[in-house]
mmCIF file of C-alpha atoms in Angstrom:
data_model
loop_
_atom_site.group_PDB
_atom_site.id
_atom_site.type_symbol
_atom_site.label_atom_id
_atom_site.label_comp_id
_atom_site.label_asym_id
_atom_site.label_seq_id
_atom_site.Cartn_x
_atom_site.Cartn_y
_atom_site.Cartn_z
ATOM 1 C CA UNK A 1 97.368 73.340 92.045
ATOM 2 C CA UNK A 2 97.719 71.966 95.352
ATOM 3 C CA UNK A 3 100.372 69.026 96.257
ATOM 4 C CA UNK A 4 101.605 67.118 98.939
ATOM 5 C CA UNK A 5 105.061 66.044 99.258
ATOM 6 C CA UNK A 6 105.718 62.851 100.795
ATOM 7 C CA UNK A 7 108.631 61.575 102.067
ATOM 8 C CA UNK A 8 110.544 59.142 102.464
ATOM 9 C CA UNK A 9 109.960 57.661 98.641
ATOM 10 C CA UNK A 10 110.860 54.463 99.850
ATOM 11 C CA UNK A 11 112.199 52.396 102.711
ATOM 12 C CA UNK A 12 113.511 48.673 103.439
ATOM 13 C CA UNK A 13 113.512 47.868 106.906
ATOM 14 C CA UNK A 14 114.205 45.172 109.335
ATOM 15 C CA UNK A 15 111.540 43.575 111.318
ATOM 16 C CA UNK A 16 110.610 44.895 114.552
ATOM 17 C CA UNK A 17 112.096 48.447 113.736
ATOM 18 C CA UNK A 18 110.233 51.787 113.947
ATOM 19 C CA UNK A 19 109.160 53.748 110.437
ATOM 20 C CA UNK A 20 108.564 57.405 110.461
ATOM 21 C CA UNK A 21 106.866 59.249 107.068
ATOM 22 C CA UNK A 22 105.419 62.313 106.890
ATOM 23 C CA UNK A 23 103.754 64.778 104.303
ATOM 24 C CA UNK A 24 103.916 68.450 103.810
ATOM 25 C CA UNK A 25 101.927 71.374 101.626
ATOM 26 C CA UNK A 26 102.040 74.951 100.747
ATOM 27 C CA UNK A 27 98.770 74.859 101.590
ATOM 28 C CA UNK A 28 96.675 74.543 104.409
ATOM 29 C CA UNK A 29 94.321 71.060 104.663
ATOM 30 C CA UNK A 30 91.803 70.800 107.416
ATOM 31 C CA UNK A 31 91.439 67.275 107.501
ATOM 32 C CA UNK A 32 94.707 64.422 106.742
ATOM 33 C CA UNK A 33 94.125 60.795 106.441
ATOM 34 C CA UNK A 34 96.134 58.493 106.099
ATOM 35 C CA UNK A 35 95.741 55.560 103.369
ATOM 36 C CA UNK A 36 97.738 51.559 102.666
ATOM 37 C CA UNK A 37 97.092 50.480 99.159
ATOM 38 C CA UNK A 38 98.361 46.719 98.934
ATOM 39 C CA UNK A 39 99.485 45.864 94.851
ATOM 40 C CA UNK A 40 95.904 45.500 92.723
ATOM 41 C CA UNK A 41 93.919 46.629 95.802
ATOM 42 C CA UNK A 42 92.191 49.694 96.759
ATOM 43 C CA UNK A 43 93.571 52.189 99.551
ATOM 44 C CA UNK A 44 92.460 51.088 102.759
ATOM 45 C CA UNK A 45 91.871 54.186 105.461
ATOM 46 C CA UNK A 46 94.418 53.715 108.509
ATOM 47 C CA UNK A 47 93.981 56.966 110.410
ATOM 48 C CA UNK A 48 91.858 60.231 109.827
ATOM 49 C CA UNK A 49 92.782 63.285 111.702
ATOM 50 C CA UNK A 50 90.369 66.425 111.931
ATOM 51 C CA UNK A 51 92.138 68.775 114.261
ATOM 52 C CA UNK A 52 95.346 70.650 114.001
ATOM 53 C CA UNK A 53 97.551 69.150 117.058
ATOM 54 C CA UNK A 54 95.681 65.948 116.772
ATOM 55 C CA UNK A 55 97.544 63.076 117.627
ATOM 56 C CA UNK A 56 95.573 59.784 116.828
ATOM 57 C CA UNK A 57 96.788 55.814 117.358
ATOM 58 C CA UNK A 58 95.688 52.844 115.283
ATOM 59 C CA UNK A 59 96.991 49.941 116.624
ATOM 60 C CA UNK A 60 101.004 50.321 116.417
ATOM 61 C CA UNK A 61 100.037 53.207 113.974
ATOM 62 C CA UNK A 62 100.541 57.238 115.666
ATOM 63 C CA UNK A 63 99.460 59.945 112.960
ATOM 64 C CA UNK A 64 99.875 63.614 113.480
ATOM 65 C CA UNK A 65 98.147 66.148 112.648
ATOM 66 C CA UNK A 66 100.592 69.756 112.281
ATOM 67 C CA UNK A 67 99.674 72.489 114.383
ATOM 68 C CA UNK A 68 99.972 74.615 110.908
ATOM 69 C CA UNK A 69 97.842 72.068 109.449
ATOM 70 C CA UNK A 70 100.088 72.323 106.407
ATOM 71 C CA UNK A 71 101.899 68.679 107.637
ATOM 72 C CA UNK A 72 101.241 65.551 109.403
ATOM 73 C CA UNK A 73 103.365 62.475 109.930
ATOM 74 C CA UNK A 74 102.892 58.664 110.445
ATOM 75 C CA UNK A 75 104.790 56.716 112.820
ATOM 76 C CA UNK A 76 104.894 52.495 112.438
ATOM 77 C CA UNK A 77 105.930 50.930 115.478
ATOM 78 C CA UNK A 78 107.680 47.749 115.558
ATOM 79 C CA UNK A 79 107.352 46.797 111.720
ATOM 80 C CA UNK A 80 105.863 43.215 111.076
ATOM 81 C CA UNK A 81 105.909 41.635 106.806
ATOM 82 C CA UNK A 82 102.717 42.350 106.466
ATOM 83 C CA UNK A 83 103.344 46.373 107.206
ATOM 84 C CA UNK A 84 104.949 45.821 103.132
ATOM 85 C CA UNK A 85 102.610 48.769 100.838
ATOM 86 C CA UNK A 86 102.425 51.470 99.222
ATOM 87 C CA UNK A 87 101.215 54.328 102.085
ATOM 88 C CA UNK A 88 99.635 57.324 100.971
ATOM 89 C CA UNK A 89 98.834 60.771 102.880
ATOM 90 C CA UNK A 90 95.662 62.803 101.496
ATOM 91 C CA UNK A 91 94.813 66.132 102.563
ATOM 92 C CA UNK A 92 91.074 66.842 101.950
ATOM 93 C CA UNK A 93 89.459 70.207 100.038
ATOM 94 C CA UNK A 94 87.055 71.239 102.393
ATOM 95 C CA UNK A 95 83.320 71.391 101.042
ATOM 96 C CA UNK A 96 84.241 69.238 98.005
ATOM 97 C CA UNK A 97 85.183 65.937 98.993
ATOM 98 C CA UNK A 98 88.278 65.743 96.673
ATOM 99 C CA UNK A 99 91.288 64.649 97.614
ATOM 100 C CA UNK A 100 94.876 65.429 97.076
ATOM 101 C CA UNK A 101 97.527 62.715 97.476
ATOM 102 C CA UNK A 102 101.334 61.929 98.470
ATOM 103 C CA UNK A 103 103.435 60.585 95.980
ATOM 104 C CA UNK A 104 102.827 57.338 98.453
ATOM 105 C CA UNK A 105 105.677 55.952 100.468
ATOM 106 C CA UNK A 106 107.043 52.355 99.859
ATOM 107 C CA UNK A 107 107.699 50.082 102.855
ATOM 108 C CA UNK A 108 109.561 47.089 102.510
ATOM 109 C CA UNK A 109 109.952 44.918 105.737
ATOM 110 C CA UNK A 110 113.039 42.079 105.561
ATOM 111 C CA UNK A 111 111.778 39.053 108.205
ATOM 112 C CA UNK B 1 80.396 47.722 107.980
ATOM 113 C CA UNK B 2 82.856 50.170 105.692
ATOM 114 C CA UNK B 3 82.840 47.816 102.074
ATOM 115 C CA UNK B 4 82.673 50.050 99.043
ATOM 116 C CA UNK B 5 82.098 46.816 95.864
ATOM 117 C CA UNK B 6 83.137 47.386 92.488
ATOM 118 C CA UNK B 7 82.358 44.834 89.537
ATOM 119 C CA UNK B 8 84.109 43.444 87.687
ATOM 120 C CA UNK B 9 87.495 43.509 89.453
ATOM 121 C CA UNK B 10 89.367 43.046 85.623
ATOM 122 C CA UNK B 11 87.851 44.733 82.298
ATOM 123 C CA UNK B 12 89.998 44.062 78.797
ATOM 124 C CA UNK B 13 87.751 46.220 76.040
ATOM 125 C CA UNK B 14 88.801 47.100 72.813
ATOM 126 C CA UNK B 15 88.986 50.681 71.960
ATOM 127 C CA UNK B 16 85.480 51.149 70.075
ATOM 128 C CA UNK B 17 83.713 48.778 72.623
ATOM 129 C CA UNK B 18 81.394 49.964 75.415
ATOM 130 C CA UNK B 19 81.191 48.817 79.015
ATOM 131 C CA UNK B 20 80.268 50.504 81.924
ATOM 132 C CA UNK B 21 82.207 49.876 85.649
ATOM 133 C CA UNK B 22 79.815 49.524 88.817
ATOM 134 C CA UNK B 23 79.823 50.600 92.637
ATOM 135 C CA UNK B 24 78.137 49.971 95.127
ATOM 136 C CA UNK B 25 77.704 50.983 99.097
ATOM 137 C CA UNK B 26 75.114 50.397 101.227
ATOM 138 C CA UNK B 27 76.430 52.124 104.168
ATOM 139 C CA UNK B 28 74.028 55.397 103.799
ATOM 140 C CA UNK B 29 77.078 57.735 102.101
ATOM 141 C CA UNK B 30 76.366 60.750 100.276
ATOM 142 C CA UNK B 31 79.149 61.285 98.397
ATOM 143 C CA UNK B 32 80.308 58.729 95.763
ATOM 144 C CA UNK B 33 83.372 59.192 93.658
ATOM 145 C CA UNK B 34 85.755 57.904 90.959
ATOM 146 C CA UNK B 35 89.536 57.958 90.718
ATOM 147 C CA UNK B 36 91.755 57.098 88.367
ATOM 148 C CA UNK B 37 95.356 55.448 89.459
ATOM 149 C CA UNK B 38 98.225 54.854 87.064
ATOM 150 C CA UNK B 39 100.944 52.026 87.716
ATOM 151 C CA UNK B 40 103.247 53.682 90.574
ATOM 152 C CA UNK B 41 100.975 56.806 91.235
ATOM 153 C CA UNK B 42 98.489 58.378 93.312
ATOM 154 C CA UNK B 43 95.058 57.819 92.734
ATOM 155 C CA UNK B 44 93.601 61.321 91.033
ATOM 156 C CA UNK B 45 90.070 62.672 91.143
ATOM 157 C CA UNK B 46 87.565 62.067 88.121
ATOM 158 C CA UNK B 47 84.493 62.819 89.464
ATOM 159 C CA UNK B 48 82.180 63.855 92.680
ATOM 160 C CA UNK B 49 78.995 62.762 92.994
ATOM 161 C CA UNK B 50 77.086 64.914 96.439
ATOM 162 C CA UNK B 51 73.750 63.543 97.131
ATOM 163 C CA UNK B 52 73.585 62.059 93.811
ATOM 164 C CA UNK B 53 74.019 64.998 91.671
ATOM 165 C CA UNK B 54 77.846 65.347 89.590
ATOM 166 C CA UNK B 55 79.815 68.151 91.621
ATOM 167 C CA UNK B 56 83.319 68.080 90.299
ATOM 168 C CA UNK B 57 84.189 67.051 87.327
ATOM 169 C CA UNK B 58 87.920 67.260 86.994
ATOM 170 C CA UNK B 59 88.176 68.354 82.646
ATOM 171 C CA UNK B 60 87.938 64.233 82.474
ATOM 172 C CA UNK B 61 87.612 63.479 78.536
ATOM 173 C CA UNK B 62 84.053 63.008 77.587
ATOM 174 C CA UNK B 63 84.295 59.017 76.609
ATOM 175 C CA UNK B 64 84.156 58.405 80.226
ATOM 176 C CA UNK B 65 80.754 59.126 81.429
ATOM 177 C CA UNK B 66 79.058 59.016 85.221
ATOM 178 C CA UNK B 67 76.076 58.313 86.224
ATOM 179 C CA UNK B 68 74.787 57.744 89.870
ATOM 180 C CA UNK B 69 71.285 56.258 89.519
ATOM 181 C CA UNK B 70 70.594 56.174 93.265
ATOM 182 C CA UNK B 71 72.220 57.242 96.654
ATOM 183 C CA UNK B 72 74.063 53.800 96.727
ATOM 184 C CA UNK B 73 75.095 52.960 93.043
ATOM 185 C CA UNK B 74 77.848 54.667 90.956
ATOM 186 C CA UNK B 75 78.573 53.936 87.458
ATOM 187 C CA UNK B 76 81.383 54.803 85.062
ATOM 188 C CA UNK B 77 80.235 54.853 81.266
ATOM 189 C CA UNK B 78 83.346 53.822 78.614
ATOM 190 C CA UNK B 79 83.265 54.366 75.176
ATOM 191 C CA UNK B 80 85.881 54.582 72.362
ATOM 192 C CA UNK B 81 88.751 54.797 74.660
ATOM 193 C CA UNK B 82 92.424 54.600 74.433
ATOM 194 C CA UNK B 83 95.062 52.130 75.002
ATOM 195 C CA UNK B 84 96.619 55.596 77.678
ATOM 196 C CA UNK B 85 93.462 54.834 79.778
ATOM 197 C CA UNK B 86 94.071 51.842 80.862
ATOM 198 C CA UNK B 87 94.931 51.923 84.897
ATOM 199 C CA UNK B 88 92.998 50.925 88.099
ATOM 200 C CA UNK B 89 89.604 52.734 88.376
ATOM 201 C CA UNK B 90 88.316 53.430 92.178
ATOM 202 C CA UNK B 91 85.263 54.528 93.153
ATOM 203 C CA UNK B 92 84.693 55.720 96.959
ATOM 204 C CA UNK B 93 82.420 56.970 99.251
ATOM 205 C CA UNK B 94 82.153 59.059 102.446
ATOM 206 C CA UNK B 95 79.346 60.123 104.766
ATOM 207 C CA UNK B 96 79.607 63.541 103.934
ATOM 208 C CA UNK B 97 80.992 65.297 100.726
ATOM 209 C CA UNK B 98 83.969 67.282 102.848
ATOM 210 C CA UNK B 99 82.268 69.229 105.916
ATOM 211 C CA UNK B 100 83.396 68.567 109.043
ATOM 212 C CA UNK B 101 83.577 64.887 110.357
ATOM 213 C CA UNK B 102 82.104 61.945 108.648
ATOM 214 C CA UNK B 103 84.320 63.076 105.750
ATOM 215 C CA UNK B 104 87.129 60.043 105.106
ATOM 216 C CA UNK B 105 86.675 58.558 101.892
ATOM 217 C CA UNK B 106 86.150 54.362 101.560
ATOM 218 C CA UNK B 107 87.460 52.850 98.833
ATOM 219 C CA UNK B 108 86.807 50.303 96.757
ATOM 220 C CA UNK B 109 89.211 47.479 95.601
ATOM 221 C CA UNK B 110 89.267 49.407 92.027
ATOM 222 C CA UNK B 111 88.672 47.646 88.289
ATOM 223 C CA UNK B 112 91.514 46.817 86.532
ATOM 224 C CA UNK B 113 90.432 47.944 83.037
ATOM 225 C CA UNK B 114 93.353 47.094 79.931
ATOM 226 C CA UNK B 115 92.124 48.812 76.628
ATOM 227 C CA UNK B 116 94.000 47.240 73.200
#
């Protein structure tokens, strides 16, 4: 079946620094979102991105959207605490609905 | 407005019980769904409701049964299940069921459900 591999796993970083993650697949998606699940909460959409090149801000948030459309990354600017989560990429099956997700990334942010 | 509710947020049921999970939108989606999310995991796909009738149905065991009674409400059905389904159940909803635009999925805040 399809998969995404996400990567970094994990990262602990100082305040105020830059974060970089990004997912790839064998396969081709044509729509990525981007997702922050916070522990006992549901995902929370950060960034959806329909159009291979697309490059969409949020805030300090940049996602990218591969020109393959078999990748896209997200870039954190300037970390803050409350940037700590679980983020998840999730490429969509067009005409379904159903989507396929990351492994997730873990962000840890030291003050 | 972008608030997908789920009751209750914690379910403990014991393995020949019965309870059913609710969702609800009221932000005119046609799509509804349910995931399943395991401690450290991605959520995975149960089921897709598109304009209210079941489209996918990913093999999910038969003790957990859907039902979407109108365009806005979702339910999950649970009967005689196992102490290996317990996890955080998420429903969702998007505008459209994966055409085009429209087509990010909302989630809920999920149900805890713990079966001993």
């Amino acid at each position: 079946g399809q998969q995404l591999n996400q990567s970094p796993q994990s990262m602990f970083i100082q305040e105020g620094e830059d974060v970089s993650m990004n997912c790839t697949s064998s396969s081709i998606f044509n729509t990525w979102l981007w997702y922050k699940q916070d522990p006992g909460e549901g995902p929370v959409l950060l960034i959806a991105l329909y159009k291979a090149g697309e490059l969409t801000s949020n805030g300090r948030l940049t996602a990218q959207f591969g020109i393959t459309r078999k990748d896209s990354f997200l870039n954190i600017s300037a970390s803050i605490p409350s940037d700590v989560g679980i983020y998840f990429c999730a490429g969509l099956i067009r005409n379904t609905g159903k989507l396929i997700f990351g492994q997730g990334t873990t962000l840890q942010v030291k003050p | 407005d972008t608030e997908v509710t789920q009751t209750p947020k914690h379910l403990v049921m014991g393995m020949t019980n019965k309870k059913s999970l609710k969702c609800e939108q009221h932000m005119g989606h046609r799509a509804m769904y349910w995931y399943k999310q395991k401690a450290k995991k991605p959520p995975e796909l149960m089921f897709v409701y598109s304009y209210e009738k079941l489209s996918i149905n990913e093999s999910v065991p038969s003790r957990f049964s859907p039902e979407c009674p109108n365009s806005s409400l979702l339910n999950l059905h649970l009967h005689a299940l196992q102490p290996e389904d317990s996890a955080l159940y998420l429903c969702a909803s998007s505008k459209y069921p994966g055409m085009g635009g429209n087509t990010e999925a909302f989630f809920g805040q999920g149900t805890r459900l713990t079966v001993v």
